[in-house]
XYZ file of C-alpha atoms in Angstrom:
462
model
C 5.311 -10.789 -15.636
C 8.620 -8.967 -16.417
C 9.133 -11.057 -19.596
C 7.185 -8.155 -21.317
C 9.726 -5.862 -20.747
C 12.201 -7.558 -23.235
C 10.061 -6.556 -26.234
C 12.243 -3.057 -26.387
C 9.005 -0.665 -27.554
C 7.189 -1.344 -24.640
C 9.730 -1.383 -22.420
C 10.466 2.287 -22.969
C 7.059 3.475 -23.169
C 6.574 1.456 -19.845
C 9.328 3.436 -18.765
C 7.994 6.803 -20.077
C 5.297 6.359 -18.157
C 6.906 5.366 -14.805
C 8.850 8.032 -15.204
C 6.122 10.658 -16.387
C 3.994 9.205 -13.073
C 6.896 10.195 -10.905
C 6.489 13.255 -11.589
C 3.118 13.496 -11.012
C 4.038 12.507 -8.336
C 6.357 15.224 -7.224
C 3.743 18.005 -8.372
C 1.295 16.585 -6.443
C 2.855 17.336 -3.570
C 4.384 20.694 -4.697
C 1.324 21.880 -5.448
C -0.813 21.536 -2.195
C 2.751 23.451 -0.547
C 2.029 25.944 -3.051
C -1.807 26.156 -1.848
C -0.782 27.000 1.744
C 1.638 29.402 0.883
C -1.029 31.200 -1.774
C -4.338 30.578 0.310
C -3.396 29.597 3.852
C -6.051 27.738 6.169
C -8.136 27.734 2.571
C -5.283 25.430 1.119
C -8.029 22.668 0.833
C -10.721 24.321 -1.103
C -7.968 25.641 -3.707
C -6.938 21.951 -3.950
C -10.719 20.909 -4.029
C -11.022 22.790 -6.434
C -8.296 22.023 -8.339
C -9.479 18.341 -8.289
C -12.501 19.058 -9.735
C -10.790 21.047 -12.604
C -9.052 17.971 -13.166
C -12.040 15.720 -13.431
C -12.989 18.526 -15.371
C -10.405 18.312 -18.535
C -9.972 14.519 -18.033
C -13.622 14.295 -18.983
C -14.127 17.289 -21.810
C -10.942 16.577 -23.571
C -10.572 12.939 -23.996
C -13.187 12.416 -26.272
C -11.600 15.102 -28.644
C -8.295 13.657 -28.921
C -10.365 10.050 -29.303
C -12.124 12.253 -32.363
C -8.995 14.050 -33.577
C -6.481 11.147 -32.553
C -6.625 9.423 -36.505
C -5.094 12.486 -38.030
C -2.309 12.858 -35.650
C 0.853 10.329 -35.538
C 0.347 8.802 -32.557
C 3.570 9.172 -31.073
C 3.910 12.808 -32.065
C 0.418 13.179 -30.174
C 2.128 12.032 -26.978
C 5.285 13.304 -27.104
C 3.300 16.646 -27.620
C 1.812 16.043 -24.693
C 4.531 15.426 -22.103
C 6.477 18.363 -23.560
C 3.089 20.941 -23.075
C 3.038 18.717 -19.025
C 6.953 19.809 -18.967
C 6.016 23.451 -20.050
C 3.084 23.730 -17.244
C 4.935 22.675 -14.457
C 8.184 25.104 -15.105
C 5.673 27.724 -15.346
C 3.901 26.509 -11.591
C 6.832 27.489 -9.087
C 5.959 31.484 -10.366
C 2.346 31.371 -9.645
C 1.219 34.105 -7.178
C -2.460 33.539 -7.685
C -5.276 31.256 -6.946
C -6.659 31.511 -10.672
C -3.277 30.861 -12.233
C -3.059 27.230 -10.454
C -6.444 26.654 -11.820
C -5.454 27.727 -15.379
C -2.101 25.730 -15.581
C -3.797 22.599 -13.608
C -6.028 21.864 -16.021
C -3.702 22.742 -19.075
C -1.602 19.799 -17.222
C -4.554 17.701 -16.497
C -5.641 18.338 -20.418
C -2.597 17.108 -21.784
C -2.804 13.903 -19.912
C -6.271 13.574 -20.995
C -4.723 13.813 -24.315
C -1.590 11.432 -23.278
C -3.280 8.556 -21.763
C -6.045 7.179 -23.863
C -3.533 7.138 -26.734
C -0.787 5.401 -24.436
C -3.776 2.799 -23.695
C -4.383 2.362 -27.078
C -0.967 1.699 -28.559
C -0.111 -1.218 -26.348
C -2.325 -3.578 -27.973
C -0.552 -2.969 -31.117
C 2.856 -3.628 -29.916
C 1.831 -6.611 -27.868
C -0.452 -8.760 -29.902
C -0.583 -11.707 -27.747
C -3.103 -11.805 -25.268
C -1.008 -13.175 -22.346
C 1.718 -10.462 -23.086
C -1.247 -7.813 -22.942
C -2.644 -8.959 -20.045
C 0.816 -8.679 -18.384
C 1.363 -5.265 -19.563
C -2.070 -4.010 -17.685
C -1.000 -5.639 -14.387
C 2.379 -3.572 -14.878
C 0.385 -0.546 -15.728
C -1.903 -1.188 -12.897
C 1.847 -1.811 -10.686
C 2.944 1.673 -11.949
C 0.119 3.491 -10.632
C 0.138 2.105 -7.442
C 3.978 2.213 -6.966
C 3.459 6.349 -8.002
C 1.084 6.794 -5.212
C 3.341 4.938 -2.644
C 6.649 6.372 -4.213
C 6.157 10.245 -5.476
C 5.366 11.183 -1.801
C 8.412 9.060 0.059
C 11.210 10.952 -2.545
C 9.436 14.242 -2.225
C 9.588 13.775 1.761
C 13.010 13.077 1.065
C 13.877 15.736 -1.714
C 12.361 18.105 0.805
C 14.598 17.809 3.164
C 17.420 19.287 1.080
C 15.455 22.170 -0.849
C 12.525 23.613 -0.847
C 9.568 22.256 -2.750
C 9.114 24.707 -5.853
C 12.300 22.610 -6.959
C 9.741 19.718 -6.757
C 7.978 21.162 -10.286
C 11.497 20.669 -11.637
C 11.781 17.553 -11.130
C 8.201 17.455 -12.290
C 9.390 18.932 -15.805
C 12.702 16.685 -16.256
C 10.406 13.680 -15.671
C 7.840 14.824 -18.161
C 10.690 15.910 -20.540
C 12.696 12.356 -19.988
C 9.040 10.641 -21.106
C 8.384 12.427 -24.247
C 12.402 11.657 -25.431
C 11.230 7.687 -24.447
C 8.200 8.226 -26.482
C 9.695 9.927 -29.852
C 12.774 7.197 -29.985
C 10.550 3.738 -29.794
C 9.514 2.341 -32.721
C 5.549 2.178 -32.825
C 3.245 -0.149 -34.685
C 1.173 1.637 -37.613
C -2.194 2.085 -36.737
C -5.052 0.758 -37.917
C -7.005 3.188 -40.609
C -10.164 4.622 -40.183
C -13.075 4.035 -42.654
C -13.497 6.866 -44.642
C -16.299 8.888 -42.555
C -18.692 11.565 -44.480
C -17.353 14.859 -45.528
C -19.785 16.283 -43.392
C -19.541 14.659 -40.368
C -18.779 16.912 -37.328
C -16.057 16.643 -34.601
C -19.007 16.088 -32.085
C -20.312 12.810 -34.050
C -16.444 11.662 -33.854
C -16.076 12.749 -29.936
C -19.182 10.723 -28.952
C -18.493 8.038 -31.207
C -16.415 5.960 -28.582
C -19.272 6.379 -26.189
C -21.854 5.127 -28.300
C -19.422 1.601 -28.551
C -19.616 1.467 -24.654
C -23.569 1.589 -24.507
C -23.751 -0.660 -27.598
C -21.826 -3.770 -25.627
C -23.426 -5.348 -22.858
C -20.148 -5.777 -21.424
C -18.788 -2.048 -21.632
C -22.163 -0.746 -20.424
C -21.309 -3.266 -17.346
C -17.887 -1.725 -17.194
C -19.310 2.050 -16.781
C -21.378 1.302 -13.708
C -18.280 -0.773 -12.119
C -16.509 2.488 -12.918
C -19.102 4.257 -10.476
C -18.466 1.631 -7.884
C -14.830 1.806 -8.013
C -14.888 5.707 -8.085
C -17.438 5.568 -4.966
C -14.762 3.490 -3.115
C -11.614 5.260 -3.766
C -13.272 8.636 -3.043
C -14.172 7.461 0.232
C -10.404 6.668 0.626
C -8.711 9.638 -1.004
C -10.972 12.211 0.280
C -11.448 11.018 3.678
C -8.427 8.817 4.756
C -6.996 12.043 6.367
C -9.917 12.849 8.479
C -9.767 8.671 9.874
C -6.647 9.326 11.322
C -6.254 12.722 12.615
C -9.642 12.806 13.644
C -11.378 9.538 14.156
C -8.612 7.632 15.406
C -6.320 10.423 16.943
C -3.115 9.660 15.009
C -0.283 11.477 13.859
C -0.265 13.072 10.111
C 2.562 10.460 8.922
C -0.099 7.154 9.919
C -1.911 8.831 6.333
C 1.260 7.520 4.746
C -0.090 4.067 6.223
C -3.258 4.076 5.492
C -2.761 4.892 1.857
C -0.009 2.702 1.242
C -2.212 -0.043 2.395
C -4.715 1.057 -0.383
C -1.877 0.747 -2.813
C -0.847 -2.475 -1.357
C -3.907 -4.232 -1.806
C -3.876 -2.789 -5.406
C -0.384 -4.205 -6.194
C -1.138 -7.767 -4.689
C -3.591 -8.315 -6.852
C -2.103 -6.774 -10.178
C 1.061 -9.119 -9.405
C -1.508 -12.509 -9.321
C -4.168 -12.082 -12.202
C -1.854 -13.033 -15.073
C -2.110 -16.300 -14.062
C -5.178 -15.905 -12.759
C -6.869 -14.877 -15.747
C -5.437 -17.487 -17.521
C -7.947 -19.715 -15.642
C -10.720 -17.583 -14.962
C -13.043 -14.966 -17.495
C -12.459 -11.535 -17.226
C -16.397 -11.591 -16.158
C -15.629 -13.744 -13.246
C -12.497 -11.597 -11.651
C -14.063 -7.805 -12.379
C -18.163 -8.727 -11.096
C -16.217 -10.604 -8.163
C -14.029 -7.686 -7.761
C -16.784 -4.899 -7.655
C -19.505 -6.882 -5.680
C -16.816 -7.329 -2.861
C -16.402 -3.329 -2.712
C -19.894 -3.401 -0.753
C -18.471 -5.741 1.706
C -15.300 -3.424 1.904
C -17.702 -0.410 2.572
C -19.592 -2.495 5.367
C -16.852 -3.360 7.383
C -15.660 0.546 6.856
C -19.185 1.316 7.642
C -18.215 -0.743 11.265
C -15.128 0.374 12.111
C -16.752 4.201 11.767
C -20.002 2.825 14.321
C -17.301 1.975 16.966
C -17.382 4.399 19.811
C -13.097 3.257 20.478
C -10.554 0.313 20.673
C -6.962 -0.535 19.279
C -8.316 -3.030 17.015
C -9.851 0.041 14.830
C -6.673 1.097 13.385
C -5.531 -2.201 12.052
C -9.212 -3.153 10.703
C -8.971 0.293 8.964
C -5.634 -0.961 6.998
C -7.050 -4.260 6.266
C -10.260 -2.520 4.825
C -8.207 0.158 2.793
C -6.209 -2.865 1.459
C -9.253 -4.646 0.396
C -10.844 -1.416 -0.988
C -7.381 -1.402 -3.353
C -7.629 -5.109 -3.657
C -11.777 -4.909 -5.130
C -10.469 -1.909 -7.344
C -7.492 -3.632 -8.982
C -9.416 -6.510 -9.878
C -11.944 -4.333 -12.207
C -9.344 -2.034 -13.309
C -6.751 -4.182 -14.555
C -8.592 -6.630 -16.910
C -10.668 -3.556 -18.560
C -8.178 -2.863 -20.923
C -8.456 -6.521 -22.240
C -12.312 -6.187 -22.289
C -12.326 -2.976 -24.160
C -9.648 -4.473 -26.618
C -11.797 -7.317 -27.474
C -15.076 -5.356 -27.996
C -14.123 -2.981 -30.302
C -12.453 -2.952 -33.457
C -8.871 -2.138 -34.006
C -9.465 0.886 -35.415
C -12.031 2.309 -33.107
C -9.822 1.484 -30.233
C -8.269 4.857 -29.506
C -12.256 6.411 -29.330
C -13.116 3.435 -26.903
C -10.141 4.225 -24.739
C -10.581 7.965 -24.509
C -14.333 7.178 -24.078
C -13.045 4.822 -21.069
C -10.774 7.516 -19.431
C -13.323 10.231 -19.821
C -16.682 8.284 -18.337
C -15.208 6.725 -15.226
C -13.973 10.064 -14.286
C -16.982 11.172 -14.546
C -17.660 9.214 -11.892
C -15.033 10.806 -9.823
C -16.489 13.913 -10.445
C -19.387 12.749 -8.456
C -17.745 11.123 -6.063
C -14.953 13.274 -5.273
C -17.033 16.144 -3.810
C -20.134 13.814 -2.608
C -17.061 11.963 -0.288
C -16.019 15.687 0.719
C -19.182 17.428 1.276
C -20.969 14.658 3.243
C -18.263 14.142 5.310
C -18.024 18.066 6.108
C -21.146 18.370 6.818
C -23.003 14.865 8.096
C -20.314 12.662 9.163
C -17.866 9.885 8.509
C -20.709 7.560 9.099
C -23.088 9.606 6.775
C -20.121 9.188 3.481
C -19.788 5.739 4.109
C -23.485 5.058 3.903
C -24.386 7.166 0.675
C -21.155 6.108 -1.127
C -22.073 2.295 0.118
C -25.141 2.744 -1.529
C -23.632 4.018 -4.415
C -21.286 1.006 -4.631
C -24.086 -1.892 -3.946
C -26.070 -0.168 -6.688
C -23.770 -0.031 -9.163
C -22.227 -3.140 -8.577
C -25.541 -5.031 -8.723
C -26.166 -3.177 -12.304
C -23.182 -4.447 -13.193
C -24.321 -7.942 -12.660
C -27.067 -7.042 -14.314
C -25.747 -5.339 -17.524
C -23.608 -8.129 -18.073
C -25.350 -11.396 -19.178
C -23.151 -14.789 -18.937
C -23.058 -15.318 -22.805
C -22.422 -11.948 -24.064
C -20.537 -10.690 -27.078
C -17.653 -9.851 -25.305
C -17.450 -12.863 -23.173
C -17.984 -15.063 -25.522
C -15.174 -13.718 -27.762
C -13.196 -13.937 -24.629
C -13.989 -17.318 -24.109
C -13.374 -18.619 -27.415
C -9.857 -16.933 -26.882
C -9.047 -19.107 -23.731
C -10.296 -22.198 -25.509
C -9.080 -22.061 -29.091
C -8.597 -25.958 -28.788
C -12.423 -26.427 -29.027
C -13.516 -25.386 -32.107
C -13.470 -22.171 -34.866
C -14.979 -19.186 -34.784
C -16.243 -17.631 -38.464
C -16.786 -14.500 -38.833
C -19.011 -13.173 -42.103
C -21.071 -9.972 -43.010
C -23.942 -9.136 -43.907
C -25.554 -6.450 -45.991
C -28.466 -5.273 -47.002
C -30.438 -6.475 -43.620
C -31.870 -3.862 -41.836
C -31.193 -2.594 -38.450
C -33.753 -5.001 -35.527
C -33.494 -7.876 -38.385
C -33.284 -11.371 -36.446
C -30.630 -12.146 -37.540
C -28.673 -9.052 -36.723
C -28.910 -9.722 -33.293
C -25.438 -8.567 -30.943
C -24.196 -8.006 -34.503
C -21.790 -4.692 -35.309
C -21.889 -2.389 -37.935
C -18.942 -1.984 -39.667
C -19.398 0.609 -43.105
C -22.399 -0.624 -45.105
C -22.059 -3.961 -43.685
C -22.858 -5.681 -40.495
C -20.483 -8.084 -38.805
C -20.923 -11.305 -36.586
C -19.092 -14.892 -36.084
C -20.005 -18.072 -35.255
C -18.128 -20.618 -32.631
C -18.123 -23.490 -33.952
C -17.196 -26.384 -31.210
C -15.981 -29.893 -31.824
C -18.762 -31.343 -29.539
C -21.518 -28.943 -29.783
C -22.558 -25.671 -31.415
C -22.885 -22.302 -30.271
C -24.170 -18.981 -31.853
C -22.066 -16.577 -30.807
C -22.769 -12.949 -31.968
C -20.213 -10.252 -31.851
């Protein structure tokens, strides 16, 4: 998997972004110790509500930079925004007020809404190959789940030695360090737009990448495995805490546990698919992935119907692990589905489109997991955001047929040795013409291909 790393423009915007995660990282911790001190006993609702203002700007302002994205040089577009994260958090250690973490969360959470869809969209371009991008989304996938289990153990450690509004400057340096990464690679140019209608408004442009999700079978698929991903890791962010002080009687540092066995089961399975989806479709490993989340939730749903034992504490870690485990296996081949249902040059509007609807899911999620909790029960959560899960996950089944656009692309990919595919245009034809069927409009034209195999032949439309 590290053989992706010699190609020198990935490896430092791989390293930007471990770097710029860090100090996520950092904040994150920083800034619930700058809740208590501003709120007190209300320290959760100020960070309850500052997760929502996240979810917030994550899904408002991705689909404008997907809109405004072409006119911008990419890498000046992310370099902009890790300098405006570094900016926010030197401000954050001088904050006195409840409304001025609000404000300068979500002008940090807006610039990574702005940062990360155009991150997600470059790597394609600077690794072509499929086995080298499919690599580079398991180390993504790594770098996410290394954050979470690193960015609290340094800032335990940091803390000992100073206090934590020192935290937001590490927080800045690592922001700061990301964007230098950022301006000194060497990026592909990107694909051009067609040349859209003088009158064509922002809003047609900001939707534009959600109209290609709920045009593929396969992204539509993707959205409600979204849900069920969102539905389990709410249950696990929001509510791992109340588990083990409450439920199980355990001491605050078991949360460290718990959540690093989330992350665990996340990491083992980013470190096998490579190889594993070098034998298997990407249908195979993300429906097999989200239809085991229900399973996840019923043994959760188990361990919370217990009235006591020992053995509840290490079925918890083994559920939390396969709760990570179901989640990396949707998560980390999307990037390979959306790259192979779009075109090239809608890519960047398909990726902000990505980031922005599945956290809209959290945005349900997030509070559901909170408020039914608070209010109904452990058991209560479980139950509504199992139900949430099976649901989606069986629409996902649903949404995505066997021999869909996407999958078959994907499955002429892994078996180039079979046959050909041709690809041809048509114009003239008008839209609900037979022949247009799981076709895609590109200008005035519209755009299918045909896999041809040595042994038998299959229409393939995409």
């Amino acid at each position: 998997m590290l053989s992706v790393l010699r190609n020198r423009t990935y490896r430092q915007l791989f390293t930007a972004q471990v770097i710029a995660l860090a100090g996520t990282g950092l904040a994150t911790v920083a800034l619930g110790l700058l809740a208590y001190d501003i709120a007190g006993p209300a320290a959760g609702s100020v960070l309850g509500t500052a997760l929502a203002i996240k979810m917030v700007a994550y899904v408002a302002i991705a689909p404008v930079v997907g809109a405004v994205a072409g006119r911008i040089p990419r890498r000046a577009l992310m370099a902009g925004a890790d300098l405006t994260r570094a900016g926010v958090a030197l401000f954050l250690p001088f904050v006195t007020q409840v409304w001025q973490v609000y404000v300068l969360v979500f002008l940090l959470q807006a610039a990574s809404a702005a940062f990360t869809p155009t991150f997600q969209a470059v790597i394609p371009d600077v690794l072509p190959k499929e086995r080298d991008y499919t690599q580079a989304l398991s180390m993504s996938r790594l770098a996410y789940d290394l954050e979470s289990l690193f960015s609290p153990a340094l800032a335990a450690v940091l803390l000992s030695v100073i206090t934590y509004n020192w935290l937001f400057l590490g927080t800045m340096l690592g922001f700061a360090a990301s964007a230098v990464l950022v301006v000194s690679a060497v990026l592909p140019a990107a694909r051009p737009a067609t040349d859209a209608p003088a009158d064509r408004r922002v809003y047609a442009k900001a939707t534009e990448g959600s109209r290609l999700f709920f045009r593929e079978p396969a992204l539509r698929s993707l959205l409600a495995m979204d849900v069920a991903v969102a539905a389990a890791g709410a249950l696990v962010t929001v509510n791992s805490i109340v588990y083990v002080r409450d439920f199980l009687g355990l001491s605050a540092d078991s949360l460290a546990l718990a959540l690093g066995a989330y992350g665990g089961g996340s990491m083992s399975v980013a470190l096998v698919l490579p190889r594993v989806l070098e034998r298997r479709s990407d249908r195979a490993v993300m429906l097999g992935g989200v239809l085991t989340l229900p399973v996840a939730f019923l043994a959760a749903g188990i361990i919370t119907a217990a009235p006591g034992g020992s053995w509840r504490w290490p079925a918890l870690l083994a559920t939390w692990a396969l709760f990570g485990a179901a989640g990396s296996m949707v998560l980390t081949p999307a990037g390979r589905l959306i790259r192979r249902a779009v075109p090239d040059k809608e890519r960047t509007a398909a990726f902000a489109a990505q980031f922005s609807l599945s956290h809209s899911a959290w945005l349900l999620t997030y509070p559901l997991a909170g408020w039914v909790g608070a209010s109904a029960g452990l058991r209560s959560a479980v139950i509504v955001l199992g139900g949430i899960a099976l649901g989606a996950a069986l629409l996902a089944v649903r949404l995505w047929p066997a021999r869909s656009a996407a999958s078959a692309a994907a499955a002429a990919a892994e078996t180039p040795s079979r046959g050909h595919v041709h690809e041809h245009e048509h114009f003239g034809l008008l839209p609900g013409h037979p022949h247009l069927a799981g076709a895609r409009r590109t200008g005035a034209a519209w755009r299918h291909s045909h896999h041809h195999f040595a042994d038998e032949l299959h229409a393939v439309h995409g």
